[in-house]
Amino acid sequence: MTTTKVAIVGASGESGQSIVNALLDSSTPKYEVTALTRPQSIHKPVNTKLQERGVKVVPADLGGPSDKLVELLTGIDVVISAIYFDNLDEEIPLANAAKAAGVKRFVQSALMIVIPPKGKEDNLHYFQKIRLPYTYIDTRWWYQLTLPRLPSGRIDHLLSPTHKDLPIGFDGSVPTALADLRDVGRFVARVIADPRTLNKRVHVYSELYTQNKVYEVVEGLSGEKLPRGYVSEKEASTNIDNARARLQRIRRKLAQSSHLLLLSCSNLGDLYPDFEYVTFEDYVKEVLDGKVKGVYQG
Ligand SMILES: NC(=O)c1ccc[n+]([C@@H]2O[C@H](COP(=O)([O-])OP(=O)(O)OC[C@H]3O[C@@H](n4cnc5c(N)ncnc54)[C@H](OP(=O)(O)O)[C@@H]3O)[C@@H](O)[C@H]2O)c1
């Protein structure tokens, strides 16, 4: 059986680790994984662990000389970027090198719900313009970031130090699509092996939930009553305008995206009806039983 060679940028990050786990677990096809990490990250403990699991970890300066990047990508079948969302500019030299090296599929760091064009969409247009074979994978909102804080504080250790409960959009009745971060990588591994998804935008998710239902499930399973903070459509729009006007670049992006989330809604698809995903209820049970780890803990 042939082995598919994958190079991944951001393998040390949250999405990247989920993707690498799935690639290493896959038997059909088998994947050989190279992680391209920033030179300053080469000694990160997570990279050492990746190496111990058979991943080739190599330093790569995406803003550096292009011939070095082309050399790194020569012989690679699929490039996946799971880069930090504020460093999307670096996908441009990566894509140019992938094109020059003859990479067969480029997966950008989309991995998100639909957010109005900028950044990710601009990059997609560039990849299409240079005729780089691509797949844009929209993976929807993680359960891990959907979980509201419990008043008892019993799941605080799973939440990132900057965690803020997402306000409830409008009256909380708009359905949106969710997936467990652990399933995101499994979806990606499946999509990149699927010839139907070449040069396509793909939407993958596990369950449709309204925010009201999220709160009901968490309350039902935890036995705790959760406070609810609502944001009207008008307030969300005003917050976006205020964020645009007031905040500096990085903070502005963060503030805008959390409000834009509330304005986005989901699309449906059924590429993989046999996919066995973690349900939101099972995820919450695992959380309450102390069986899962949190995100952005480092
Ligand atoms: N669907 C959702 O719910 C959801 C939630 C969160 C994020 N996302 C999306 O998933 C994608 C990846 O995000 P993530 O949160 O998984 O990534 P992350 O953990 O924040 O970072 C990914 C990797 O990017 C690399 N990187 C390059 N430049 C960086 C910089 N200036 N600062 C920090 N890291 C940098 C790092 O790898 P090296 O150090 O190895 O170079 C890092 O480990 C993004 O497109 C994001 O929008 C989706």
XYZ file of C-alpha atoms and ligand atoms in Angstrom:
346
model
C 0.000 0.000 0.000
C 1.256 3.510 -0.788
C 1.923 6.009 1.923
C 0.696 9.600 1.626
C 3.302 12.146 2.658
C 1.857 15.045 4.608
C 3.651 18.173 5.778
C 1.824 20.104 8.472
C 2.431 23.605 9.760
C 1.183 24.256 13.302
C 1.335 20.595 14.336
C 2.169 21.758 17.852
C -1.096 23.712 18.151
C -4.575 22.624 19.204
C -5.935 21.840 15.723
C -2.566 20.565 14.541
C -2.305 17.977 17.324
C -5.791 16.687 16.583
C -4.902 16.363 12.895
C -1.583 14.629 13.590
C -3.296 12.167 15.959
C -5.737 11.214 13.212
C -3.054 10.941 10.538
C -0.940 8.675 12.732
C -3.998 6.541 13.622
C -5.045 6.103 9.992
C -4.367 2.758 8.348
C -6.038 3.393 4.969
C -4.252 5.330 3.730
C -1.131 5.364 5.840
C 0.328 8.813 6.378
C 3.952 9.814 6.830
C 3.933 13.085 8.719
C 6.451 15.928 8.665
C 5.828 18.835 11.045
C 7.175 22.190 9.891
C 7.746 24.195 13.054
C 9.104 27.689 13.558
C 12.847 27.539 14.315
C 12.227 28.984 17.807
C 9.706 26.188 18.520
C 11.912 23.248 17.620
C 12.530 22.347 21.288
C 8.918 22.733 22.436
C 7.985 19.674 24.568
C 5.063 18.994 22.214
C 7.505 18.705 19.302
C 9.661 16.256 21.263
C 6.540 14.160 21.876
C 5.666 14.283 18.163
C 9.158 13.045 17.308
C 8.779 10.177 19.775
C 5.599 9.177 17.914
C 7.373 9.006 14.557
C 6.712 12.502 13.219
C 9.647 14.126 11.442
C 9.905 17.585 13.009
C 11.855 20.126 10.968
C 12.440 23.832 11.476
C 10.914 26.003 8.751
C 10.995 29.757 8.386
C 7.973 30.459 6.196
C 9.152 34.022 5.644
C 12.686 32.882 4.726
C 14.287 31.910 1.404
C 11.765 30.217 -0.874
C 14.199 27.637 -2.275
C 14.604 26.177 1.242
C 10.832 25.805 1.550
C 10.546 24.254 -1.906
C 13.242 21.770 -0.916
C 11.321 20.856 2.261
C 8.088 20.312 0.313
C 9.544 18.364 -2.603
C 8.065 14.849 -2.526
C 5.234 15.901 -0.183
C 1.721 14.960 -1.365
C -0.395 17.103 0.935
C 0.422 20.291 2.840
C -1.828 21.159 5.780
C -1.657 24.498 7.501
C -3.073 24.624 11.022
C -1.254 27.850 11.698
C -2.256 30.336 14.394
C -5.098 32.466 12.982
C -3.179 35.739 13.221
C -0.287 34.465 11.103
C -2.227 33.616 7.959
C 0.040 35.843 5.831
C 2.693 33.156 6.141
C 0.489 30.780 4.152
C 1.296 32.762 0.989
C 5.018 31.831 0.783
C 4.059 28.323 1.944
C 1.579 28.031 -0.918
C 4.057 29.403 -3.465
C 6.589 26.803 -2.359
C 3.936 24.055 -2.446
C 3.046 25.012 -5.999
C 6.718 25.026 -7.060
C 7.278 21.651 -5.374
C 4.281 20.045 -7.130
C 2.252 19.384 -3.967
C -1.032 17.650 -4.888
C -3.296 19.239 -2.291
C -3.022 22.271 -0.017
C -5.262 22.589 3.033
C -5.219 26.051 4.533
C -5.830 26.989 8.143
C -9.563 27.523 7.684
C -10.838 24.943 10.198
C -13.580 27.289 11.330
C -17.187 28.286 10.922
C -18.095 30.724 8.156
C -16.838 34.168 9.036
C -17.245 37.013 6.556
C -14.381 37.352 4.069
C -10.952 38.502 5.172
C -7.761 36.645 5.815
C -8.823 33.069 5.205
C -11.008 33.948 2.215
C -8.313 36.217 0.765
C -5.820 33.371 1.032
C -8.252 30.955 -0.636
C -8.614 33.359 -3.557
C -4.832 33.537 -3.861
C -4.467 29.716 -3.897
C -7.130 29.514 -6.590
C -5.387 32.257 -8.578
C -2.044 30.408 -8.618
C -3.917 27.188 -9.460
C -2.682 25.331 -6.429
C -4.812 22.205 -5.846
C -6.617 22.937 -2.577
C -9.293 21.875 -0.153
C -10.868 24.450 2.132
C -12.082 22.609 5.229
C -14.610 24.337 7.429
C -14.745 22.369 10.673
C -17.224 24.303 12.780
C -17.058 25.387 16.384
C -15.395 23.097 18.923
C -17.338 21.640 21.851
C -14.265 22.576 23.882
C -14.942 26.291 23.296
C -18.721 25.932 23.559
C -18.690 24.682 27.121
C -19.965 27.376 29.509
C -18.191 27.812 32.839
C -19.965 26.067 35.741
C -20.788 28.295 38.744
C -19.137 25.711 41.069
C -15.829 26.174 39.206
C -15.459 22.398 38.860
C -14.440 22.532 35.189
C -12.337 25.706 35.404
C -9.139 23.644 35.075
C -10.230 22.698 31.508
C -10.835 26.256 30.376
C -8.083 28.449 28.986
C -6.864 31.288 31.219
C -8.534 33.730 28.791
C -11.826 31.802 28.595
C -14.966 33.907 28.431
C -18.371 32.295 27.976
C -19.653 33.065 24.498
C -22.659 35.350 24.969
C -25.952 33.864 23.794
C -26.826 35.330 20.389
C -30.320 36.833 20.024
C -32.757 34.554 21.900
C -30.451 31.531 21.798
C -32.595 29.645 19.287
C -30.321 29.836 16.221
C -28.863 26.402 15.459
C -25.144 26.204 14.792
C -22.872 23.303 13.951
C -20.465 21.854 16.490
C -17.734 19.225 16.596
C -15.362 17.792 19.163
C -11.808 19.041 18.566
C -10.695 15.385 18.732
C -12.947 14.676 15.732
C -11.631 17.650 13.732
C -8.427 15.799 12.896
C -10.377 12.642 11.998
C -12.484 14.667 9.580
C -9.390 16.255 8.035
C -7.669 12.866 7.610
C -10.740 11.577 5.828
C -11.230 14.629 3.629
C -7.650 14.654 2.326
C -7.989 11.009 1.257
C -11.187 11.733 -0.656
C -10.813 12.638 -4.361
C -14.294 14.254 -4.311
C -12.970 17.039 -2.083
C -10.130 18.250 -4.325
C -10.541 21.923 -5.270
C -13.672 22.148 -3.125
C -14.872 23.837 0.026
C -15.951 21.187 2.489
C -18.103 21.656 5.585
C -17.724 19.010 8.258
C -19.388 18.942 11.662
C -20.986 16.528 14.090
C -24.089 18.048 15.643
C -26.431 20.997 15.287
C -27.140 22.776 18.555
C -28.790 25.997 19.572
C -27.094 27.835 22.424
C -30.230 27.249 24.518
C -29.832 23.495 23.992
C -26.136 23.697 24.991
C -27.123 25.330 28.280
C -29.963 22.835 28.851
C -27.669 19.835 28.290
C -24.901 21.178 30.516
C -27.409 22.097 33.243
C -29.120 18.701 32.989
C -25.880 16.719 33.224
C -24.129 18.874 35.828
C -27.135 19.647 38.015
C -26.007 23.304 38.116
C -28.045 26.339 37.088
C -26.072 28.510 34.636
C -26.353 32.272 34.347
C -27.184 33.388 30.793
C -25.850 36.491 29.052
C -27.706 37.477 25.866
C -26.559 39.695 22.994
C -29.120 41.040 20.507
C -28.398 41.210 16.776
C -28.225 45.008 17.085
C -25.764 44.799 19.993
C -23.587 42.271 18.123
C -23.460 44.591 15.098
C -22.700 47.604 17.298
C -19.967 45.648 19.083
C -18.359 44.796 15.730
C -18.438 48.469 14.688
C -17.029 49.557 18.045
C -14.307 46.920 17.906
C -13.345 48.063 14.414
C -13.139 51.648 15.519
C -11.499 51.247 18.898
C -9.153 48.337 19.215
C -5.651 47.570 18.029
C -5.073 44.981 15.325
C -4.895 41.707 17.292
C -7.483 42.651 19.891
C -9.753 43.927 17.164
C -9.584 40.642 15.292
C -10.435 38.703 18.446
C -13.292 40.976 19.416
C -14.737 40.992 15.933
C -14.545 37.275 15.479
C -16.393 36.456 18.687
C -19.245 38.743 17.680
C -19.201 37.603 14.074
C -19.660 34.079 15.362
C -23.015 35.097 16.686
C -24.060 36.353 13.275
C -23.051 33.212 11.452
C -25.247 30.189 10.992
C -24.647 26.756 9.699
C -24.858 24.816 6.473
C -25.621 21.134 6.190
C -23.864 18.401 4.281
C -23.651 14.637 4.351
C -20.294 13.639 2.915
C -19.599 11.052 5.625
C -22.885 9.724 7.050
C -21.034 6.761 8.609
C -18.628 8.976 10.603
C -18.826 8.018 14.279
C -18.416 11.270 16.160
C -18.371 12.210 19.817
C -21.783 13.654 20.705
C -21.965 16.891 22.675
C -23.720 15.066 25.523
C -20.993 12.438 25.709
C -18.370 15.178 25.662
C -20.033 16.983 28.583
C -20.245 13.672 30.504
C -16.504 13.120 29.929
C -15.835 16.650 31.165
C -17.862 16.104 34.335
C -16.146 12.746 34.916
C -12.730 14.458 34.600
C -11.775 12.323 31.596
C -10.723 14.989 29.084
C -8.082 17.653 28.841
C -8.725 21.327 28.168
C -7.523 23.501 25.307
C -4.980 26.362 25.221
C -3.609 25.278 28.609
C -0.015 26.205 27.691
N -13.471 25.737 14.803
C -13.095 26.233 15.953
O -13.834 26.198 16.932
C -11.715 26.804 16.097
C -11.249 27.175 17.356
C -9.969 27.685 17.474
C -9.174 27.830 16.333
N -9.677 27.492 15.122
C -8.887 27.674 13.884
O -7.912 26.639 13.827
C -6.725 27.139 13.193
C -5.533 26.844 14.086
O -5.772 27.449 15.331
P -5.282 26.774 16.683
O -5.957 27.554 17.776
O -5.405 25.318 16.607
O -3.744 27.172 16.657
P -2.753 27.472 17.862
O -2.824 26.338 18.800
O -2.992 28.846 18.412
O -1.364 27.583 17.091
C -1.001 26.741 16.013
C 0.472 26.816 15.731
O 0.754 27.936 14.899
C 2.163 28.143 14.928
N 2.408 29.588 14.902
C 2.918 30.267 13.855
N 3.011 31.559 14.130
C 2.573 31.738 15.386
C 2.454 32.860 16.245
N 2.802 34.090 15.862
N 1.960 32.682 17.487
C 1.588 31.443 17.903
N 1.695 30.328 17.136
C 2.183 30.473 15.875
C 2.663 27.442 16.196
O 3.385 26.290 15.773
P 4.988 26.197 15.900
O 5.342 26.876 17.200
O 5.211 24.730 15.892
O 5.521 26.896 14.722
C 1.395 27.033 16.909
O 1.526 25.856 17.673
C -6.943 28.642 12.962
O -7.268 28.866 11.631
C -8.117 28.978 13.878
O -8.892 30.043 13.379
C -10.918 26.966 14.981
